[in-house]
mmCIF file of C-alpha atoms in Angstrom:
data_model
loop_
_atom_site.group_PDB
_atom_site.id
_atom_site.type_symbol
_atom_site.label_atom_id
_atom_site.label_comp_id
_atom_site.label_asym_id
_atom_site.label_seq_id
_atom_site.Cartn_x
_atom_site.Cartn_y
_atom_site.Cartn_z
ATOM 1 C CA MET A 176 103.400 3.656 -222.107
ATOM 2 C CA THR A 177 104.614 7.253 -222.608
ATOM 3 C CA PHE A 178 108.227 6.258 -223.073
ATOM 4 C CA GLU A 179 107.482 2.945 -224.671
ATOM 5 C CA LEU A 180 106.195 4.061 -228.078
ATOM 6 C CA PRO A 181 109.263 6.222 -228.952
ATOM 7 C CA LEU A 182 111.526 3.367 -227.817
ATOM 8 C CA LEU A 183 109.641 0.857 -229.985
ATOM 9 C CA PHE A 184 109.949 3.285 -232.900
ATOM 10 C CA LEU A 185 113.699 3.558 -232.220
ATOM 11 C CA LEU A 186 113.870 -0.250 -232.184
ATOM 12 C CA VAL A 187 112.362 -0.568 -235.674
ATOM 13 C CA ILE A 188 114.546 2.290 -236.997
ATOM 14 C CA THR A 189 117.801 0.807 -235.689
ATOM 15 C CA ALA A 190 116.908 -2.701 -236.896
ATOM 16 C CA GLY A 191 116.136 -1.278 -240.327
ATOM 17 C CA GLY A 192 119.436 0.622 -240.310
ATOM 18 C CA ALA A 193 121.393 -2.514 -239.426
ATOM 19 C CA ILE A 194 119.710 -4.345 -242.308
ATOM 20 C CA LEU A 195 119.874 -1.623 -244.979
ATOM 21 C CA VAL A 196 123.326 -0.038 -244.460
ATOM 22 C CA LYS A 197 125.899 -1.256 -247.020
ATOM 23 C CA ASP A 198 129.045 -0.854 -244.915
ATOM 24 C CA LEU A 199 129.180 -3.888 -242.645
ATOM 25 C CA ILE A 200 131.104 -2.179 -239.798
ATOM 26 C CA SER A 201 128.425 0.543 -239.604
ATOM 27 C CA ALA A 202 125.706 -2.115 -239.743
ATOM 28 C CA VAL A 203 127.277 -3.917 -236.778
ATOM 29 C CA PHE A 204 127.485 -0.725 -234.721
ATOM 30 C CA ILE A 205 123.844 0.096 -235.529
ATOM 31 C CA LEU A 206 122.990 -3.453 -234.436
ATOM 32 C CA GLY A 207 124.701 -2.688 -231.115
ATOM 33 C CA SER A 208 122.521 0.395 -230.679
ATOM 34 C CA TYR A 209 119.487 -1.787 -231.523
ATOM 35 C CA SER A 210 120.482 -4.124 -228.690
ATOM 36 C CA PHE A 211 120.826 -1.173 -226.364
ATOM 37 C CA ALA A 212 117.370 0.185 -227.285
ATOM 38 C CA LEU A 213 116.006 -3.311 -226.651
ATOM 39 C CA ALA A 214 117.643 -3.322 -223.209
ATOM 40 C CA LEU A 215 115.943 0.018 -222.452
ATOM 41 C CA VAL A 216 112.534 -1.378 -223.466
ATOM 42 C CA TRP A 217 113.057 -4.375 -221.208
ATOM 43 C CA ALA A 218 114.087 -2.231 -218.268
ATOM 44 C CA LEU A 219 110.873 -0.291 -218.840
ATOM 45 C CA LEU A 220 108.831 -3.535 -218.825
ATOM 46 C CA GLY A 221 110.294 -4.463 -215.428
ATOM 47 C CA ALA A 222 112.681 -7.115 -216.741
ATOM 48 C CA VAL A 223 115.884 -5.647 -215.266
ATOM 49 C CA ASP A 224 117.851 -8.895 -215.320
ATOM 50 C CA VAL A 225 117.088 -9.479 -218.990
ATOM 51 C CA ALA A 226 118.006 -5.852 -219.700
ATOM 52 C CA PHE A 227 121.387 -6.261 -217.987
ATOM 53 C CA VAL A 228 122.145 -9.459 -219.869
ATOM 54 C CA GLU A 229 121.131 -7.903 -223.190
ATOM 55 C CA ALA A 230 123.218 -4.765 -222.564
ATOM 56 C CA VAL A 231 126.303 -6.777 -221.602
ATOM 57 C CA VAL A 232 126.034 -9.852 -223.818
ATOM 58 C CA GLY A 233 123.945 -8.557 -226.713
ATOM 59 C CA ALA A 234 125.205 -5.006 -227.147
ATOM 60 C CA GLY A 235 128.735 -5.755 -225.929
ATOM 61 C CA LEU A 236 129.820 -9.289 -226.706
ATOM 62 C CA ALA A 237 127.855 -9.782 -229.952
ATOM 63 C CA THR A 238 129.258 -6.513 -231.353
ATOM 64 C CA VAL A 239 132.781 -7.644 -230.451
ATOM 65 C CA PHE A 240 132.202 -11.030 -232.134
ATOM 66 C CA PHE A 241 130.881 -9.375 -235.300
ATOM 67 C CA LEU A 242 133.794 -6.907 -235.386
ATOM 68 C CA LEU A 243 136.401 -9.650 -234.870
ATOM 69 C CA THR A 244 134.881 -11.587 -237.784
ATOM 70 C CA LEU A 245 134.840 -8.489 -239.990
ATOM 71 C CA PHE A 246 138.488 -7.682 -239.184
ATOM 72 C CA ARG A 247 139.440 -11.210 -240.254
ATOM 73 C CA THR A 248 137.384 -10.966 -243.456
ATOM 74 C CA THR A 249 136.142 -8.101 -245.635
ATOM 75 C CA GLU A 250 134.347 -5.014 -244.406
ATOM 76 C CA LYS A 251 132.432 -4.175 -247.576
ATOM 77 C CA ASP A 252 129.201 -5.653 -248.798
ATOM 78 C CA ASN A 253 130.183 -5.770 -252.478
ATOM 79 C CA HIS A 254 126.657 -6.315 -253.761
ATOM 80 C CA LEU A 255 125.696 -2.969 -255.256
ATOM 81 C CA ARG A 256 122.468 -4.106 -256.887
ATOM 82 C CA ARG A 257 119.433 -4.948 -254.781
ATOM 83 C CA PRO A 258 118.987 -8.707 -254.639
ATOM 84 C CA PRO A 259 115.806 -9.834 -256.432
ATOM 85 C CA MET A 260 113.085 -10.989 -254.059
ATOM 86 C CA PRO A 261 112.615 -14.755 -254.323
ATOM 87 C CA TRP A 262 109.015 -15.737 -255.039
ATOM 88 C CA PRO A 263 108.506 -17.961 -251.933
ATOM 89 C CA ALA A 264 109.305 -14.852 -249.876
ATOM 90 C CA ILE A 265 106.805 -12.733 -251.822
ATOM 91 C CA ILE A 266 104.006 -15.195 -251.045
ATOM 92 C CA GLY A 267 105.113 -16.708 -247.748
ATOM 93 C CA LEU A 268 106.160 -13.766 -245.621
ATOM 94 C CA PRO A 269 103.018 -11.585 -246.063
ATOM 95 C CA LEU A 270 100.931 -14.714 -245.437
ATOM 96 C CA LEU A 271 102.845 -15.385 -242.217
ATOM 97 C CA GLY A 272 102.442 -11.743 -241.198
ATOM 98 C CA VAL A 273 98.677 -11.824 -241.798
ATOM 99 C CA LEU A 274 98.410 -15.049 -239.783
ATOM 100 C CA LEU A 275 100.397 -13.577 -236.882
ATOM 101 C CA LEU A 276 98.316 -10.382 -236.866
ATOM 102 C CA TYR A 277 95.085 -12.410 -237.153
ATOM 103 C CA GLY A 278 96.111 -14.310 -234.017
ATOM 104 C CA ALA A 279 96.857 -11.081 -232.144
ATOM 105 C CA GLY A 280 93.262 -10.801 -230.909
ATOM 106 C CA ASP A 281 93.607 -13.968 -228.815
ATOM 107 C CA LEU A 282 96.708 -12.781 -226.952
ATOM 108 C CA PRO A 283 96.292 -11.350 -223.451
ATOM 109 C CA ALA A 284 96.238 -7.556 -223.328
ATOM 110 C CA PHE A 285 99.527 -5.819 -222.586
ATOM 111 C CA GLY A 286 100.066 -5.489 -218.841
ATOM 112 C CA ASP A 287 97.253 -7.913 -217.975
ATOM 113 C CA ALA A 288 97.987 -9.209 -214.454
ATOM 114 C CA TYR A 289 95.496 -12.094 -214.840
ATOM 115 C CA SER A 290 96.846 -13.527 -218.105
ATOM 116 C CA ALA A 291 97.490 -17.266 -218.278
ATOM 117 C CA ALA A 292 101.247 -16.773 -218.059
ATOM 118 C CA SER A 293 101.002 -14.858 -214.777
ATOM 119 C CA THR A 294 98.405 -16.858 -212.859
ATOM 120 C CA HIS A 295 99.338 -20.528 -212.418
ATOM 121 C CA ILE A 296 102.903 -21.132 -211.225
ATOM 122 C CA SER A 297 104.436 -17.669 -211.190
ATOM 123 C CA PRO A 298 102.639 -16.436 -207.975
ATOM 124 C CA VAL A 299 103.957 -19.542 -206.181
ATOM 125 C CA PHE A 300 107.537 -18.566 -206.994
ATOM 126 C CA LEU A 301 106.913 -14.950 -206.043
ATOM 127 C CA GLN A 302 105.373 -15.877 -202.679
ATOM 128 C CA ASN A 303 107.747 -18.649 -201.612
ATOM 129 C CA SER A 304 111.148 -17.780 -203.047
ATOM 130 C CA LEU A 305 112.223 -15.464 -200.217
ATOM 131 C CA ALA A 306 111.393 -18.065 -197.545
ATOM 132 C CA ASP A 307 112.870 -20.933 -199.588
ATOM 133 C CA THR A 308 116.107 -19.429 -200.830
ATOM 134 C CA ARG A 309 116.727 -16.229 -198.809
ATOM 135 C CA THR A 310 117.274 -14.373 -202.104
ATOM 136 C CA PRO A 311 115.243 -11.192 -202.635
ATOM 137 C CA ASN A 312 115.678 -11.285 -206.420
ATOM 138 C CA VAL A 313 113.144 -13.833 -207.657
ATOM 139 C CA VAL A 314 114.830 -14.216 -211.059
ATOM 140 C CA THR A 315 118.128 -15.142 -209.396
ATOM 141 C CA ALA A 316 116.321 -17.493 -207.011
ATOM 142 C CA VAL A 317 114.629 -19.369 -209.868
ATOM 143 C CA LEU A 318 117.702 -19.372 -212.109
ATOM 144 C CA MET A 319 120.280 -20.400 -209.522
ATOM 145 C CA ASP A 320 118.204 -22.431 -207.086
ATOM 146 C CA TYR A 321 115.001 -23.961 -208.469
ATOM 147 C CA ARG A 322 116.490 -24.439 -211.948
ATOM 148 C CA SER A 323 120.161 -24.725 -211.016
ATOM 149 C CA PHE A 324 120.675 -27.933 -213.005
ATOM 150 C CA ASP A 325 119.351 -26.199 -216.106
ATOM 151 C CA THR A 326 121.830 -23.357 -215.599
ATOM 152 C CA PHE A 327 124.607 -25.849 -214.925
ATOM 153 C CA ILE A 328 123.937 -27.719 -218.168
ATOM 154 C CA GLU A 329 123.751 -24.392 -220.005
ATOM 155 C CA THR A 330 127.425 -23.873 -219.167
ATOM 156 C CA ILE A 331 128.067 -27.138 -221.043
ATOM 157 C CA VAL A 332 126.327 -25.595 -224.076
ATOM 158 C CA ILE A 333 128.631 -22.550 -223.856
ATOM 159 C CA PHE A 334 131.658 -24.834 -223.424
ATOM 160 C CA THR A 335 130.647 -26.848 -226.508
ATOM 161 C CA ALA A 336 130.273 -23.631 -228.507
ATOM 162 C CA GLY A 337 133.732 -22.522 -227.373
ATOM 163 C CA ILE A 338 135.272 -25.856 -228.416
ATOM 164 C CA ALA A 339 133.506 -25.644 -231.795
ATOM 165 C CA CYS A 340 134.869 -22.109 -232.390
ATOM 166 C CA ALA A 341 138.399 -23.204 -231.417
ATOM 167 C CA LEU A 342 138.247 -26.221 -233.752
ATOM 168 C CA ILE A 343 136.916 -24.175 -236.683
ATOM 169 C CA LEU A 344 139.409 -21.331 -236.255
ATOM 170 C CA ARG A 345 142.569 -23.327 -235.461
ATOM 171 C CA LYS A 346 145.688 -22.698 -237.513
ATOM 172 C CA GLY A 347 146.407 -24.734 -240.628
ATOM 173 C CA ASN A 348 142.812 -25.806 -241.219
ATOM 174 C CA MET B 172 87.694 -4.842 -239.178
ATOM 175 C CA VAL B 173 87.629 -1.905 -236.736
ATOM 176 C CA GLU B 174 87.824 -4.348 -233.805
ATOM 177 C CA LEU B 175 90.843 -6.055 -235.363
ATOM 178 C CA LEU B 176 92.577 -2.694 -235.833
ATOM 179 C CA GLN B 177 91.806 -1.862 -232.211
ATOM 180 C CA THR B 178 93.329 -5.122 -230.969
ATOM 181 C CA TRP B 179 96.487 -4.308 -232.943
ATOM 182 C CA LEU B 180 96.767 -0.758 -231.646
ATOM 183 C CA GLN B 181 96.434 -1.992 -228.075
ATOM 184 C CA ARG B 182 99.462 -4.222 -228.612
ATOM 185 C CA PRO B 183 102.263 -2.081 -230.096
ATOM 186 C CA ASN B 184 104.782 -4.637 -228.794
ATOM 187 C CA PHE B 185 103.223 -7.322 -230.940
ATOM 188 C CA ILE B 186 103.266 -5.139 -234.065
ATOM 189 C CA VAL B 187 106.971 -4.419 -233.531
ATOM 190 C CA PHE B 188 107.618 -8.128 -232.969
ATOM 191 C CA VAL B 189 105.893 -9.034 -236.249
ATOM 192 C CA ILE B 190 107.820 -6.360 -238.196
ATOM 193 C CA LEU B 191 111.220 -7.402 -236.790
ATOM 194 C CA PHE B 192 110.526 -11.124 -237.114
ATOM 195 C CA LEU B 193 109.422 -10.985 -240.763
ATOM 196 C CA TRP B 194 112.138 -8.521 -241.772
ATOM 197 C CA GLY B 195 114.831 -10.660 -240.143
ATOM 198 C CA ILE B 196 113.575 -13.850 -241.809
ATOM 199 C CA TYR B 197 113.436 -12.073 -245.168
ATOM 200 C CA ILE B 198 117.045 -10.884 -244.822
ATOM 201 C CA MET B 199 118.163 -14.367 -243.785
ATOM 202 C CA ALA B 200 116.540 -15.809 -246.908
ATOM 203 C CA ALA B 201 117.227 -13.136 -249.526
ATOM 204 C CA HIS B 202 120.422 -11.205 -248.739
ATOM 205 C CA PRO B 203 123.534 -12.665 -250.413
ATOM 206 C CA ASN B 204 126.042 -11.418 -247.806
ATOM 207 C CA LEU B 205 126.716 -13.943 -245.049
ATOM 208 C CA VAL B 206 127.305 -11.387 -242.280
ATOM 209 C CA LYS B 207 124.043 -9.654 -243.221
ATOM 210 C CA LYS B 208 122.295 -13.011 -242.922
ATOM 211 C CA LEU B 209 123.646 -13.335 -239.383
ATOM 212 C CA ILE B 210 122.451 -9.809 -238.563
ATOM 213 C CA GLY B 211 118.996 -10.970 -239.714
ATOM 214 C CA LEU B 212 119.313 -14.076 -237.523
ATOM 215 C CA TYR B 213 120.194 -11.905 -234.531
ATOM 216 C CA ILE B 214 117.158 -9.676 -235.140
ATOM 217 C CA VAL B 215 114.844 -12.718 -235.377
ATOM 218 C CA GLN B 216 116.194 -14.154 -232.120
ATOM 219 C CA THR B 217 115.923 -10.902 -230.186
ATOM 220 C CA SER B 218 112.418 -10.240 -231.553
ATOM 221 C CA VAL B 219 111.170 -13.610 -230.261
ATOM 222 C CA ILE B 220 112.738 -12.928 -226.853
ATOM 223 C CA PHE B 221 111.108 -9.484 -226.901
ATOM 224 C CA PHE B 222 107.728 -11.145 -227.578
ATOM 225 C CA LEU B 223 108.171 -13.455 -224.574
ATOM 226 C CA VAL B 224 109.320 -10.727 -222.177
ATOM 227 C CA ALA B 225 106.366 -8.498 -223.118
ATOM 228 C CA PHE B 226 104.046 -11.099 -221.488
ATOM 229 C CA SER B 227 105.727 -10.676 -218.119
ATOM 230 C CA ALA B 228 104.677 -7.037 -217.694
ATOM 231 C CA LYS B 229 101.824 -6.252 -215.297
ATOM 232 C CA GLU B 230 100.059 -2.927 -215.023
ATOM 233 C CA GLY B 231 101.399 -1.025 -211.995
ATOM 234 C CA ALA B 232 103.863 -3.758 -211.013
ATOM 235 C CA THR B 233 107.519 -3.282 -210.195
ATOM 236 C CA VAL B 234 110.640 -5.357 -210.912
ATOM 237 C CA PRO B 235 110.577 -8.905 -209.457
ATOM 238 C CA ILE B 236 112.817 -8.159 -206.463
ATOM 239 C CA ILE B 237 111.055 -8.610 -203.128
ATOM 240 C CA LEU B 238 111.250 -5.472 -200.979
ATOM 241 C CA SER B 239 112.965 -5.930 -197.618
ATOM 242 C CA GLY B 240 110.663 -6.353 -194.642
ATOM 243 C CA THR B 241 107.876 -7.911 -196.708
ATOM 244 C CA THR B 242 106.100 -10.701 -194.880
ATOM 245 C CA SER B 243 103.385 -11.713 -197.345
ATOM 246 C CA VAL B 244 103.967 -11.093 -201.047
ATOM 247 C CA ASN B 245 101.118 -9.954 -203.266
ATOM 248 C CA PRO B 246 101.898 -11.369 -206.754
ATOM 249 C CA LEU B 247 100.141 -8.424 -208.410
ATOM 250 C CA ASP B 248 102.853 -6.047 -207.137
ATOM 251 C CA TYR B 249 105.724 -7.750 -208.977
ATOM 252 C CA ALA B 250 106.256 -8.580 -212.659
ATOM 253 C CA ASN B 251 106.108 -12.242 -213.669
ATOM 254 C CA PRO B 252 109.683 -13.567 -213.166
ATOM 255 C CA LEU B 253 109.440 -16.795 -215.192
ATOM 256 C CA PRO B 254 109.719 -15.317 -218.734
ATOM 257 C CA HIS B 255 112.748 -13.371 -217.479
ATOM 258 C CA VAL B 256 114.468 -16.561 -216.312
ATOM 259 C CA LEU B 257 113.822 -18.413 -219.556
ATOM 260 C CA THR B 258 114.914 -15.519 -221.767
ATOM 261 C CA VAL B 259 118.142 -14.883 -219.811
ATOM 262 C CA THR B 260 119.070 -18.483 -220.656
ATOM 263 C CA ALA B 261 117.971 -17.990 -224.271
ATOM 264 C CA ILE B 262 120.070 -14.824 -224.761
ATOM 265 C CA VAL B 263 123.244 -16.588 -223.630
ATOM 266 C CA VAL B 264 122.576 -19.587 -225.910
ATOM 267 C CA GLN B 265 121.821 -17.155 -228.752
ATOM 268 C CA ILE B 266 125.266 -15.557 -228.381
ATOM 269 C CA ALA B 267 126.885 -19.018 -228.319
ATOM 270 C CA THR B 268 125.239 -20.023 -231.612
ATOM 271 C CA LEU B 269 126.092 -16.607 -233.077
ATOM 272 C CA GLY B 270 129.758 -17.109 -232.159
ATOM 273 C CA VAL B 271 129.880 -20.529 -233.829
ATOM 274 C CA SER B 272 128.207 -19.232 -236.991
ATOM 275 C CA LEU B 273 130.583 -16.240 -237.149
ATOM 276 C CA ALA B 274 133.519 -18.655 -236.837
ATOM 277 C CA LEU B 275 132.047 -20.639 -239.748
ATOM 278 C CA VAL B 276 131.735 -17.420 -241.798
ATOM 279 C CA SER B 277 135.368 -16.651 -241.029
ATOM 280 C CA ALA B 278 136.398 -20.135 -242.186
ATOM 281 C CA ILE B 279 134.349 -19.762 -245.389
ATOM 282 C CA HIS B 280 136.112 -16.474 -246.141
ATOM 283 C CA LYS B 281 139.499 -18.120 -245.589
ATOM 284 C CA ARG B 282 138.638 -20.955 -247.974
ATOM 285 C CA PHE B 283 136.776 -19.057 -250.741
ATOM 286 C CA GLY B 284 137.978 -15.462 -250.301
ATOM 287 C CA SER B 285 134.470 -14.004 -250.310
ATOM 288 C CA LEU B 286 131.548 -13.357 -248.004
ATOM 289 C CA ASP B 287 129.107 -13.339 -250.904
ATOM 290 C CA GLU B 288 126.823 -16.343 -251.152
ATOM 291 C CA ASP B 289 126.616 -16.232 -254.973
ATOM 292 C CA GLU B 290 130.416 -16.152 -255.418
ATOM 293 C CA VAL B 291 130.891 -19.029 -252.972
ATOM 294 C CA MET B 292 128.244 -21.075 -254.814
ATOM 295 C CA GLU B 293 129.964 -20.329 -258.159
ATOM 296 C CA GLN B 294 133.262 -21.668 -256.819
ATOM 297 C CA LEU B 295 131.508 -24.748 -255.471
ATOM 298 C CA GLY B 296 130.195 -25.355 -258.989
#
């Protein structure tokens, strides 16, 4: 908890920077630092695999994708005036925020070992995965063994996205 | 009212999630620049993943990698691995959708010569 609050503060600051900065290249680099701060928070929460994936894919690959797009297009956000706030946003977003915060009281407390998410099926995986799969990392065991078909079909999703990018960006279109 | 404030202060993760989620949705809806809209989309996606991963934490637990030489595992010693599995999948799919939408933005710029939503709509008539 000691390190978490400054990191959460950093998260909001970097997200705000990525949204507010006019120069798009700077905004993309600040977004990369936001991803990296997020990876640090996750490593602190004990989610090392998610932190690795976010640091590699989120901070690395997403930044590269954004930069490639910006090099093909323009780097300046040429809107100098602030866009006027549309009225559905004025009413809808604060309402949504109040609803979300009103529901916060029903969520399990942070770090609660007996919350609903951590009591039913997750102890079974933790207790049996080493005997079942001979893999000490439970996340790898679930991802690559218990849910291997899901991971396999996910590669089809990535393949489809790659084909879609190639078709959109091909020459003479 | 004091109780409600207390429940919020006990969950700083949730407050940050709400701020990032609403700010990202607002930018997606209101900002005219297409790349800025995608930055908002990215922030919304990562904030939801952040919300899910925050449930997996347990007080005093370590990362979900079983120590060598353990015969019987106490689930209270390790963080909940299932949100991690689901969000690893979600991050990869998020980058795939982001790549496709950036390709579409690139194609729009090639066709209309602008990343600005208002200018593209003007040319569309």
